[in-house]
Amino acid sequence: MHTNQIFGKGSKLLWLIVPLLITASWVGNLWFYHSMQLEKPFFLNHYMVLNGNYSDWIELSYVENRKNGKKVTGIRLEELPMLRFQINPHPGTYRHQVLGKAYGEWRKEDFGQMEQVPFSIKEATVYYNEGAPEKVPIGEIRVDWEKSDGLLQMSSSSGSSDGTGQYSVTVNQSLVLEQIDYSFGDRLSPIFELSAAGRNKAGAIPQLPIRLAAGDPLTFSYKWNIPQEMPAASEVYKVYISLTFKTEDGKTVRDRIPVNFNLYLSEKQIKWLVRSGGERS
């Protein structure tokens, strides 16, 4: 058999194989693209505390497709119908999705007529650019009405992207510190470390209660140990260190300090959310 006959047959076979490979690659890419698309936006689990006596912001994070599919256009909390949300769909962009944000401004004067009893919000009504609105789980927003007794004077604060931070305060009167706690302690205990030090900065306060004179310092150090594994990595926290004191005349008083939290989701974690359908913990 002549060499040109061999190459002729090989060329014909190559002309058959190449289109098949191109088609298979195109089909594979198309399948992967569709597999990485959310059927609808997915809201992260939020655990936050909102004090009704002070103006504040509620920030809700959600994941939606960059191009095709439903997009969030509005949010309503049935328990707080007067709260208005602004939608910012593109603060964080990934290959196939965006991490959107919805901001709701809590203005104290808008809620003056509400009955001041604690309550929790676990769902939001979400409106889309297509289709009917629906109620979706958002975690838990706790609304309380505690008033600060003005016991603490902030002296310094710091925070880092590695999840560590510190707050230093002084007390403005003689007090006995009886209890240190933080919001959502049952959920946070595996991923949040807190220590407190008094006048002796060499070590943490060994035992409560502890007596403090006016002007004495308190330093609170914390560290977030957020796991890389989902779904815990997609939880959002807005929490407080809660302090219970007793005054010289025997009155129990409270104050609290906010804890900084930074949400970061990697491309790998976003892919997990999409493929799992946003499995909840």
Coordinates of C-alpha atoms in Angstrom, one line a residue:
M1 CA 0.0 0.0 0.0
H2 CA 1.4 3.4 -0.9
T3 CA 2.2 5.9 1.8
N4 CA -0.2 8.5 0.3
Q5 CA -3.0 5.9 0.5
I6 CA -2.3 5.4 4.2
F7 CA -2.3 9.2 4.8
G8 CA -5.4 9.5 2.8
K9 CA -7.4 7.1 5.0
G10 CA -6.0 8.8 8.1
S11 CA -7.0 12.2 6.9
K12 CA -10.5 11.0 6.3
L13 CA -10.7 9.5 9.8
L14 CA -9.2 12.7 11.3
W15 CA -11.9 14.8 9.5
L16 CA -14.5 12.6 11.2
I17 CA -13.0 12.7 14.7
V18 CA -12.2 16.4 14.9
P19 CA -15.9 17.5 14.5
L20 CA -16.9 14.9 17.1
L21 CA -14.4 16.2 19.6
I22 CA -15.4 19.8 19.0
T23 CA -19.1 18.9 19.4
A24 CA -18.3 16.9 22.6
S25 CA -16.3 19.8 24.0
W26 CA -19.1 22.3 23.2
V27 CA -21.7 20.0 24.8
G28 CA -19.5 19.5 27.8
N29 CA -19.0 23.3 28.2
L30 CA -22.7 23.9 27.8
W31 CA -23.6 21.2 30.4
F32 CA -21.1 22.7 32.9
Y33 CA -22.4 26.2 32.4
H34 CA -26.0 25.1 33.0
S35 CA -24.9 23.0 36.0
M36 CA -23.4 26.2 37.5
Q37 CA -26.5 28.3 37.2
L38 CA -28.9 28.9 40.2
E39 CA -32.6 28.3 39.6
K40 CA -33.2 31.3 41.7
P41 CA -31.2 33.6 44.0
F42 CA -30.1 32.1 47.3
F43 CA -30.0 34.1 50.6
L44 CA -27.2 33.4 53.1
N45 CA -28.0 32.6 56.7
H46 CA -27.8 35.8 58.8
Y47 CA -27.6 35.9 62.6
M48 CA -27.8 39.5 63.8
V49 CA -29.1 41.6 66.6
L50 CA -30.9 44.9 66.0
N51 CA -31.7 47.4 68.8
G52 CA -34.9 49.2 68.1
N53 CA -33.8 52.2 70.2
Y54 CA -31.0 53.2 67.9
S55 CA -30.8 53.9 64.2
D56 CA -29.0 51.1 62.4
W57 CA -28.7 49.1 59.1
I58 CA -29.8 45.7 58.2
E59 CA -27.6 44.1 55.5
L60 CA -28.7 40.9 53.8
S61 CA -26.4 39.0 51.4
Y62 CA -27.6 36.8 48.6
V63 CA -26.1 34.9 45.6
E64 CA -27.6 35.2 42.1
N65 CA -26.5 34.4 38.5
R66 CA -24.4 37.0 36.7
K67 CA -26.4 36.7 33.5
N68 CA -29.4 34.5 33.2
G69 CA -32.2 33.7 35.6
K70 CA -34.1 35.5 38.3
K71 CA -32.7 38.7 39.8
V72 CA -33.7 40.2 43.2
T73 CA -35.5 43.5 42.8
G74 CA -37.0 44.0 46.3
I75 CA -37.3 42.7 49.8
R76 CA -39.9 43.0 52.5
L77 CA -39.9 41.9 56.1
E78 CA -43.5 41.2 57.1
E79 CA -42.7 42.0 60.8
L80 CA -41.2 45.4 59.7
P81 CA -43.3 46.6 56.7
M82 CA -42.1 50.2 57.0
L83 CA -38.5 49.1 56.4
R84 CA -37.3 49.9 52.9
F85 CA -34.4 48.0 51.2
Q86 CA -32.0 49.2 48.6
I87 CA -30.7 46.5 46.3
N88 CA -27.0 46.5 45.3
P89 CA -26.6 43.4 43.0
H90 CA -22.9 43.6 42.2
P91 CA -20.6 44.2 45.3
G92 CA -18.9 40.8 44.7
T93 CA -18.4 39.1 41.4
Y94 CA -17.5 35.5 40.7
R95 CA -17.2 33.5 37.5
H96 CA -20.9 32.6 37.2
Q97 CA -22.5 34.4 40.1
V98 CA -22.6 37.7 42.0
L99 CA -22.8 38.2 45.8
G100 CA -25.6 40.8 46.1
K101 CA -26.4 43.0 49.0
A102 CA -29.7 44.5 50.2
Y103 CA -29.5 47.4 52.7
G104 CA -32.4 48.3 55.0
E105 CA -32.1 51.5 57.1
W106 CA -33.7 51.2 60.5
R107 CA -34.5 54.8 61.6
K108 CA -35.5 55.0 65.2
E109 CA -38.2 57.6 64.5
D110 CA -40.0 55.3 62.0
F111 CA -40.6 52.7 64.7
G112 CA -41.7 54.8 67.6
Q113 CA -45.2 53.4 67.6
M114 CA -44.2 49.7 67.7
E115 CA -44.7 47.7 70.8
Q116 CA -41.3 47.4 72.4
V117 CA -41.1 43.7 72.9
P118 CA -38.3 41.4 71.6
F119 CA -39.0 39.4 68.5
S120 CA -37.2 37.4 65.8
I121 CA -37.4 37.5 62.0
K122 CA -36.5 34.3 60.1
E123 CA -38.0 34.9 56.7
A124 CA -38.1 37.6 54.1
T125 CA -40.5 38.1 51.2
V126 CA -38.3 38.5 48.1
Y127 CA -39.4 40.1 44.8
Y128 CA -37.9 39.1 41.5
N129 CA -37.7 40.6 38.0
E130 CA -39.8 37.7 36.8
G131 CA -42.4 35.4 38.5
A132 CA -44.2 35.8 41.8
P133 CA -42.6 36.9 45.1
E134 CA -41.9 34.3 47.7
K135 CA -40.8 33.9 51.3
V136 CA -37.3 32.6 51.8
P137 CA -35.3 31.7 55.0
I138 CA -32.7 34.3 55.9
G139 CA -31.4 32.9 59.3
E140 CA -32.5 35.0 62.3
I141 CA -32.7 38.7 63.0
R142 CA -33.4 39.4 66.7
V143 CA -34.9 42.7 67.5
D144 CA -34.6 43.9 71.1
W145 CA -35.1 47.2 72.9
E146 CA -32.4 47.4 75.4
K147 CA -31.2 50.8 76.4
S148 CA -27.5 51.5 77.0
D149 CA -26.8 52.7 80.5
G150 CA -23.7 54.6 79.2
L151 CA -21.3 52.7 81.4
L152 CA -18.5 52.3 79.0
Q153 CA -16.2 54.8 77.3
M154 CA -14.5 53.4 74.1
S155 CA -10.7 54.0 74.1
S156 CA -9.5 52.0 71.2
S157 CA -10.5 49.3 68.7
S158 CA -8.8 47.2 66.0
G159 CA -9.7 44.5 63.6
S160 CA -7.9 42.4 61.0
S161 CA -8.8 40.4 57.9
D162 CA -7.6 37.2 59.7
G163 CA -10.7 37.4 61.9
T164 CA -9.0 38.9 65.0
G165 CA -9.9 42.1 66.8
Q166 CA -9.8 44.0 70.0
Y167 CA -11.9 46.6 71.9
S168 CA -10.6 48.6 74.9
V169 CA -13.0 50.5 77.1
T170 CA -13.0 52.1 80.5
V171 CA -15.9 52.1 83.0
N172 CA -17.1 55.5 84.1
Q173 CA -18.2 54.6 87.6
S174 CA -17.6 52.0 90.3
L175 CA -19.1 48.7 89.1
V176 CA -19.0 44.9 89.7
L177 CA -18.7 43.0 86.4
E178 CA -20.9 39.9 86.9
Q179 CA -21.3 38.3 83.5
I180 CA -19.7 38.4 80.0
D181 CA -21.7 36.9 77.2
Y182 CA -22.3 37.3 73.4
S183 CA -25.2 37.0 71.0
F184 CA -26.0 33.6 69.5
G185 CA -23.7 31.9 71.9
D186 CA -25.1 28.5 71.1
R187 CA -24.1 28.9 67.4
L188 CA -20.9 30.9 67.9
S189 CA -19.1 28.8 70.6
P190 CA -17.4 26.5 68.0
I191 CA -16.2 29.4 65.8
F192 CA -15.7 32.4 68.1
E193 CA -13.1 32.9 70.8
L194 CA -13.4 35.7 73.3
S195 CA -11.1 36.7 76.2
A196 CA -11.2 39.7 78.5
A197 CA -8.5 41.4 80.6
G198 CA -8.7 44.1 83.2
R199 CA -6.2 46.4 84.8
N200 CA -3.6 43.5 84.9
K201 CA -3.1 43.0 81.2
A202 CA -0.8 40.0 81.8
G203 CA -3.7 37.6 81.6
A204 CA -7.5 37.2 81.2
I205 CA -9.9 37.8 84.0
P206 CA -9.7 34.6 86.0
Q207 CA -13.1 34.6 87.6
L208 CA -16.2 36.7 87.8
P209 CA -17.5 38.8 89.5
I210 CA -14.7 41.4 89.4
R211 CA -14.8 44.8 91.1
L212 CA -14.0 47.9 88.9
A213 CA -13.3 51.4 90.0
A214 CA -14.2 54.4 87.8
G215 CA -11.7 54.7 85.1
D216 CA -10.6 51.1 85.2
P217 CA -9.9 49.5 81.8
L218 CA -11.4 46.4 80.2
T219 CA -10.0 44.9 77.0
F220 CA -11.8 42.3 75.0
S221 CA -10.0 40.3 72.4
Y222 CA -11.8 38.0 69.9
K223 CA -11.0 35.7 67.0
W224 CA -13.3 34.2 64.4
N225 CA -12.4 30.7 63.4
I226 CA -14.6 30.4 60.3
P227 CA -14.3 27.0 58.7
Q228 CA -13.6 26.6 55.0
E229 CA -16.2 23.8 54.7
M230 CA -19.7 24.8 53.8
P231 CA -22.4 25.5 54.9
A232 CA -21.0 27.2 58.1
A233 CA -18.7 29.3 55.9
S234 CA -21.7 31.1 54.4
E235 CA -23.2 32.4 57.6
V236 CA -23.2 36.1 58.4
Y237 CA -23.0 37.5 61.9
K238 CA -23.7 40.9 63.5
V239 CA -23.4 40.2 67.2
Y240 CA -22.5 42.0 70.4
I241 CA -20.5 41.3 73.6
S242 CA -23.0 41.6 76.4
L243 CA -21.9 42.8 79.8
T244 CA -23.9 42.6 83.0
F245 CA -22.8 44.9 85.9
K246 CA -24.1 45.7 89.4
T247 CA -23.8 49.3 90.7
E248 CA -22.8 50.3 94.2
D249 CA -26.5 50.7 95.1
G250 CA -27.3 47.1 94.0
K251 CA -28.9 47.9 90.6
T252 CA -28.3 45.5 87.8
V253 CA -27.3 47.4 84.6
R254 CA -26.1 46.3 81.1
D255 CA -24.0 47.5 78.2
R256 CA -22.7 45.9 75.1
I257 CA -19.9 46.2 72.5
P258 CA -20.3 45.4 68.8
V259 CA -18.1 42.6 67.2
N260 CA -16.7 43.2 63.8
F261 CA -17.3 40.4 61.2
N262 CA -16.1 40.3 57.6
L263 CA -17.8 37.9 55.1
Y264 CA -15.6 36.4 52.4
L265 CA -16.6 33.6 50.1
S266 CA -14.1 32.0 47.7
E267 CA -14.9 30.8 44.2
K268 CA -14.8 27.3 45.5
Q269 CA -17.4 28.0 48.2
I270 CA -19.7 29.7 45.7
K271 CA -19.5 26.6 43.6
W272 CA -20.4 24.5 46.6
L273 CA -23.4 26.7 47.3
V274 CA -24.6 26.4 43.7
R275 CA -24.1 22.6 43.4
S276 CA -25.7 21.9 46.8
G277 CA -28.6 24.2 46.3
G278 CA -27.4 26.1 49.4
E279 CA -27.7 23.4 51.9
R280 CA -28.6 24.8 55.3
S281 CA -26.8 23.9 58.5

